[in-house]
Amino acid sequence: MTNHLERTHSIVLSGPIDRVFPLFTPIGETLWVDGWDPEFLHPQDGETRQGMVFRTTHGDETTLWACTDWEPLTHCVRYVRVTPDSRFGFVEVACRPTADGATEASIAYTLTALNAAGRSYLSELTEDAFAHMIEAWKLRIDAWLQV
């Protein structure tokens, strides 16, 4: 069973960086992630900034999030996340424009299991499974960008 892992995958999205990067904020994700409904604890208006704290629920799991790095000028954001009954981790998104006006987004997850349930989750998040998850993001984001 895996206790700790790091995964990274990059996707090219069919929109300019100033339109794509905001989609990786908690409010932006509501536009393309089914069931994503963050509860903003601080600030309560959901403005993305360093130090923001929010909560999400997916199935029977609740996850607490905090934004540790918010760098809109360089199009980078980093979150810390803890699913208390399973795992602790970091999520980092770094975007850069491509020569043809699209956006390359590099998504990195660093996860540590907190218990057997977390080890089971991490063991299932193989390199291929992670790439598949992020490629699914690409499909949903590109579909939203076409609207």
PDB file of N, CA and C in Angstrom, residues 77-125:
ATOM      1  N   VAL A  77      -1.195  28.749  -8.692  1.00  0.00           N
ATOM      2  CA  VAL A  77      -1.964  28.673  -7.458  1.00  0.00           C
ATOM      3  C   VAL A  77      -1.636  27.344  -6.785  1.00  0.00           C
ATOM      4  N   ARG A  78      -1.580  27.385  -5.452  1.00  0.00           N
ATOM      5  CA  ARG A  78      -1.299  26.163  -4.693  1.00  0.00           C
ATOM      6  C   ARG A  78      -2.261  26.102  -3.511  1.00  0.00           C
ATOM      7  N   TYR A  79      -2.841  24.924  -3.340  1.00  0.00           N
ATOM      8  CA  TYR A  79      -3.779  24.678  -2.247  1.00  0.00           C
ATOM      9  C   TYR A  79      -3.233  23.566  -1.358  1.00  0.00           C
ATOM     10  N   VAL A  80      -3.538  23.645  -0.078  1.00  0.00           N
ATOM     11  CA  VAL A  80      -3.354  22.508   0.817  1.00  0.00           C
ATOM     12  C   VAL A  80      -4.751  21.956   1.067  1.00  0.00           C
ATOM     13  N   ARG A  81      -4.854  20.633   1.157  1.00  0.00           N
ATOM     14  CA  ARG A  81      -6.164  20.015   1.341  1.00  0.00           C
ATOM     15  C   ARG A  81      -6.044  18.864   2.315  1.00  0.00           C
ATOM     16  N   VAL A  82      -7.063  18.712   3.158  1.00  0.00           N
ATOM     17  CA  VAL A  82      -7.078  17.566   4.060  1.00  0.00           C
ATOM     18  C   VAL A  82      -8.481  16.960   4.056  1.00  0.00           C
ATOM     19  N   THR A  83      -8.503  15.673   3.770  1.00  0.00           N
ATOM     20  CA  THR A  83      -9.710  14.875   3.913  1.00  0.00           C
ATOM     21  C   THR A  83      -9.462  14.077   5.185  1.00  0.00           C
ATOM     22  N   PRO A  84      -9.992  14.549   6.339  1.00  0.00           N
ATOM     23  CA  PRO A  84      -9.562  14.033   7.640  1.00  0.00           C
ATOM     24  C   PRO A  84      -9.642  12.522   7.800  1.00  0.00           C
ATOM     25  N   ASP A  85     -10.587  11.880   7.141  1.00  0.00           N
ATOM     26  CA  ASP A  85     -10.735  10.435   7.286  1.00  0.00           C
ATOM     27  C   ASP A  85      -9.881   9.651   6.304  1.00  0.00           C
ATOM     28  N   SER A  86      -8.928  10.344   5.600  1.00  0.00           N
ATOM     29  CA  SER A  86      -8.223   9.633   4.539  1.00  0.00           C
ATOM     30  C   SER A  86      -6.830  10.164   4.214  1.00  0.00           C
ATOM     31  N   ARG A  87      -6.734  11.439   3.797  1.00  0.00           N
ATOM     32  CA  ARG A  87      -5.474  11.895   3.223  1.00  0.00           C
ATOM     33  C   ARG A  87      -5.269  13.406   3.383  1.00  0.00           C
ATOM     34  N   PHE A  88      -3.993  13.789   3.260  1.00  0.00           N
ATOM     35  CA  PHE A  88      -3.554  15.178   3.323  1.00  0.00           C
ATOM     36  C   PHE A  88      -2.773  15.444   2.042  1.00  0.00           C
ATOM     37  N   GLY A  89      -2.892  16.649   1.506  1.00  0.00           N
ATOM     38  CA  GLY A  89      -2.131  16.885   0.287  1.00  0.00           C
ATOM     39  C   GLY A  89      -2.047  18.322  -0.145  1.00  0.00           C
ATOM     40  N   PHE A  90      -1.322  18.485  -1.235  1.00  0.00           N
ATOM     41  CA  PHE A  90      -1.152  19.768  -1.905  1.00  0.00           C
ATOM     42  C   PHE A  90      -1.589  19.608  -3.348  1.00  0.00           C
ATOM     43  N   VAL A  91      -2.207  20.646  -3.882  1.00  0.00           N
ATOM     44  CA  VAL A  91      -2.582  20.696  -5.291  1.00  0.00           C
ATOM     45  C   VAL A  91      -2.008  21.989  -5.843  1.00  0.00           C
ATOM     46  N   GLU A  92      -1.242  21.871  -6.904  1.00  0.00           N
ATOM     47  CA  GLU A  92      -0.638  23.055  -7.514  1.00  0.00           C
ATOM     48  C   GLU A  92      -0.981  23.089  -8.990  1.00  0.00           C
ATOM     49  N   VAL A  93      -1.381  24.273  -9.469  1.00  0.00           N
ATOM     50  CA  VAL A  93      -1.679  24.468 -10.884  1.00  0.00           C
ATOM     51  C   VAL A  93      -0.820  25.620 -11.378  1.00  0.00           C
ATOM     52  N   ALA A  94      -0.084  25.367 -12.450  1.00  0.00           N
ATOM     53  CA  ALA A  94       0.739  26.398 -13.082  1.00  0.00           C
ATOM     54  C   ALA A  94       0.357  26.456 -14.556  1.00  0.00           C
ATOM     55  N   CYS A  95      -0.035  27.632 -15.009  1.00  0.00           N
ATOM     56  CA  CYS A  95      -0.451  27.810 -16.400  1.00  0.00           C
ATOM     57  C   CYS A  95       0.563  28.679 -17.135  1.00  0.00           C
ATOM     58  N   ARG A  96       0.716  28.379 -18.421  1.00  0.00           N
ATOM     59  CA  ARG A  96       1.553  29.223 -19.269  1.00  0.00           C
ATOM     60  C   ARG A  96       0.944  29.261 -20.665  1.00  0.00           C
ATOM     61  N   PRO A  97       1.073  30.425 -21.327  1.00  0.00           N
ATOM     62  CA  PRO A  97       0.509  30.522 -22.675  1.00  0.00           C
ATOM     63  C   PRO A  97       1.341  29.714 -23.662  1.00  0.00           C
ATOM     64  N   THR A  98       0.677  29.181 -24.668  1.00  0.00           N
ATOM     65  CA  THR A  98       1.378  28.497 -25.751  1.00  0.00           C
ATOM     66  C   THR A  98       1.503  29.463 -26.924  1.00  0.00           C
ATOM     67  N   ALA A  99       2.355  29.105 -27.875  1.00  0.00           N
ATOM     68  CA  ALA A  99       2.620  29.985 -29.019  1.00  0.00           C
ATOM     69  C   ALA A  99       1.367  30.257 -29.844  1.00  0.00           C
ATOM     70  N   ASP A 100       0.426  29.315 -29.854  1.00  0.00           N
ATOM     71  CA  ASP A 100      -0.774  29.474 -30.690  1.00  0.00           C
ATOM     72  C   ASP A 100      -1.962  30.070 -29.940  1.00  0.00           C
ATOM     73  N   GLY A 101      -1.721  30.608 -28.736  1.00  0.00           N
ATOM     74  CA  GLY A 101      -2.784  31.276 -27.993  1.00  0.00           C
ATOM     75  C   GLY A 101      -3.580  30.386 -27.071  1.00  0.00           C
ATOM     76  N   ALA A 102      -3.194  29.128 -26.966  1.00  0.00           N
ATOM     77  CA  ALA A 102      -3.845  28.223 -26.017  1.00  0.00           C
ATOM     78  C   ALA A 102      -3.130  28.350 -24.668  1.00  0.00           C
ATOM     79  N   THR A 103      -3.464  27.472 -23.731  1.00  0.00           N
ATOM     80  CA  THR A 103      -2.861  27.505 -22.396  1.00  0.00           C
ATOM     81  C   THR A 103      -2.442  26.104 -22.005  1.00  0.00           C
ATOM     82  N   GLU A 104      -1.198  25.961 -21.576  1.00  0.00           N
ATOM     83  CA  GLU A 104      -0.748  24.703 -21.012  1.00  0.00           C
ATOM     84  C   GLU A 104      -0.892  24.801 -19.499  1.00  0.00           C
ATOM     85  N   ALA A 105      -1.595  23.843 -18.921  1.00  0.00           N
ATOM     86  CA  ALA A 105      -1.781  23.787 -17.470  1.00  0.00           C
ATOM     87  C   ALA A 105      -1.081  22.544 -16.942  1.00  0.00           C
ATOM     88  N   SER A 106      -0.200  22.752 -15.973  1.00  0.00           N
ATOM     89  CA  SER A 106       0.475  21.641 -15.309  1.00  0.00           C
ATOM     90  C   SER A 106      -0.157  21.489 -13.929  1.00  0.00           C
ATOM     91  N   ILE A 107      -0.682  20.298 -13.656  1.00  0.00           N
ATOM     92  CA  ILE A 107      -1.377  20.042 -12.395  1.00  0.00           C
ATOM     93  C   ILE A 107      -0.564  19.025 -11.603  1.00  0.00           C
ATOM     94  N   ALA A 108      -0.226  19.381 -10.369  1.00  0.00           N
ATOM     95  CA  ALA A 108       0.575  18.504  -9.518  1.00  0.00           C
ATOM     96  C   ALA A 108      -0.167  18.220  -8.220  1.00  0.00           C
ATOM     97  N   TYR A 109      -0.215  16.954  -7.853  1.00  0.00           N
ATOM     98  CA  TYR A 109      -0.783  16.525  -6.574  1.00  0.00           C
ATOM     99  C   TYR A 109       0.331  15.875  -5.764  1.00  0.00           C
ATOM    100  N   THR A 110       0.419  16.232  -4.492  1.00  0.00           N
ATOM    101  CA  THR A 110       1.286  15.546  -3.537  1.00  0.00           C
ATOM    102  C   THR A 110       0.377  15.109  -2.404  1.00  0.00           C
ATOM    103  N   LEU A 111       0.256  13.802  -2.191  1.00  0.00           N
ATOM    104  CA  LEU A 111      -0.700  13.270  -1.221  1.00  0.00           C
ATOM    105  C   LEU A 111      -0.016  12.330  -0.231  1.00  0.00           C
ATOM    106  N   THR A 112      -0.459  12.410   1.022  1.00  0.00           N
ATOM    107  CA  THR A 112       0.015  11.524   2.076  1.00  0.00           C
ATOM    108  C   THR A 112      -1.197  10.876   2.739  1.00  0.00           C
ATOM    109  N   ALA A 113      -1.130   9.567   2.875  1.00  0.00           N
ATOM    110  CA  ALA A 113      -2.217   8.832   3.528  1.00  0.00           C
ATOM    111  C   ALA A 113      -2.207   9.103   5.026  1.00  0.00           C
ATOM    112  N   LEU A 114      -3.394   9.220   5.609  1.00  0.00           N
ATOM    113  CA  LEU A 114      -3.536   9.414   7.054  1.00  0.00           C
ATOM    114  C   LEU A 114      -3.893   8.117   7.764  1.00  0.00           C
ATOM    115  N   ASN A 115      -4.308   7.115   7.000  1.00  0.00           N
ATOM    116  CA  ASN A 115      -4.753   5.848   7.581  1.00  0.00           C
ATOM    117  C   ASN A 115      -4.907   4.821   6.460  1.00  0.00           C
ATOM    118  N   ALA A 116      -5.509   3.681   6.769  1.00  0.00           N
ATOM    119  CA  ALA A 116      -5.680   2.621   5.775  1.00  0.00           C
ATOM    120  C   ALA A 116      -6.549   3.075   4.602  1.00  0.00           C
ATOM    121  N   ALA A 117      -7.586   3.837   4.875  1.00  0.00           N
ATOM    122  CA  ALA A 117      -8.437   4.332   3.783  1.00  0.00           C
ATOM    123  C   ALA A 117      -7.622   5.218   2.848  1.00  0.00           C
ATOM    124  N   GLY A 118      -6.768   6.052   3.396  1.00  0.00           N
ATOM    125  CA  GLY A 118      -5.913   6.904   2.579  1.00  0.00           C
ATOM    126  C   GLY A 118      -4.916   6.100   1.772  1.00  0.00           C
ATOM    127  N   ARG A 119      -4.338   5.071   2.388  1.00  0.00           N
ATOM    128  CA  ARG A 119      -3.396   4.217   1.654  1.00  0.00           C
ATOM    129  C   ARG A 119      -4.095   3.521   0.492  1.00  0.00           C
ATOM    130  N   SER A 120      -5.318   3.109   0.707  1.00  0.00           N
ATOM    131  CA  SER A 120      -6.091   2.469  -0.357  1.00  0.00           C
ATOM    132  C   SER A 120      -6.346   3.459  -1.499  1.00  0.00           C
ATOM    133  N   TYR A 121      -6.755   4.688  -1.155  1.00  0.00           N
ATOM    134  CA  TYR A 121      -7.006   5.726  -2.158  1.00  0.00           C
ATOM    135  C   TYR A 121      -5.738   5.994  -2.967  1.00  0.00           C
ATOM    136  N   LEU A 122      -4.618   6.185  -2.269  1.00  0.00           N
ATOM    137  CA  LEU A 122      -3.362   6.478  -2.952  1.00  0.00           C
ATOM    138  C   LEU A 122      -2.922   5.322  -3.838  1.00  0.00           C
ATOM    139  N   SER A 123      -3.129   4.107  -3.394  1.00  0.00           N
ATOM    140  CA  SER A 123      -2.726   2.943  -4.180  1.00  0.00           C
ATOM    141  C   SER A 123      -3.487   2.872  -5.498  1.00  0.00           C
ATOM    142  N   GLU A 124      -4.704   3.389  -5.495  1.00  0.00           N
ATOM    143  CA  GLU A 124      -5.517   3.387  -6.719  1.00  0.00           C
ATOM    144  C   GLU A 124      -5.175   4.544  -7.654  1.00  0.00           C
ATOM    145  N   LEU A 125      -4.495   5.568  -7.131  1.00  0.00           N
ATOM    146  CA  LEU A 125      -4.175   6.742  -7.939  1.00  0.00           C
ATOM    147  C   LEU A 125      -2.819   6.529  -8.633  1.00  0.00           C
TER     148      LEU A 125
END
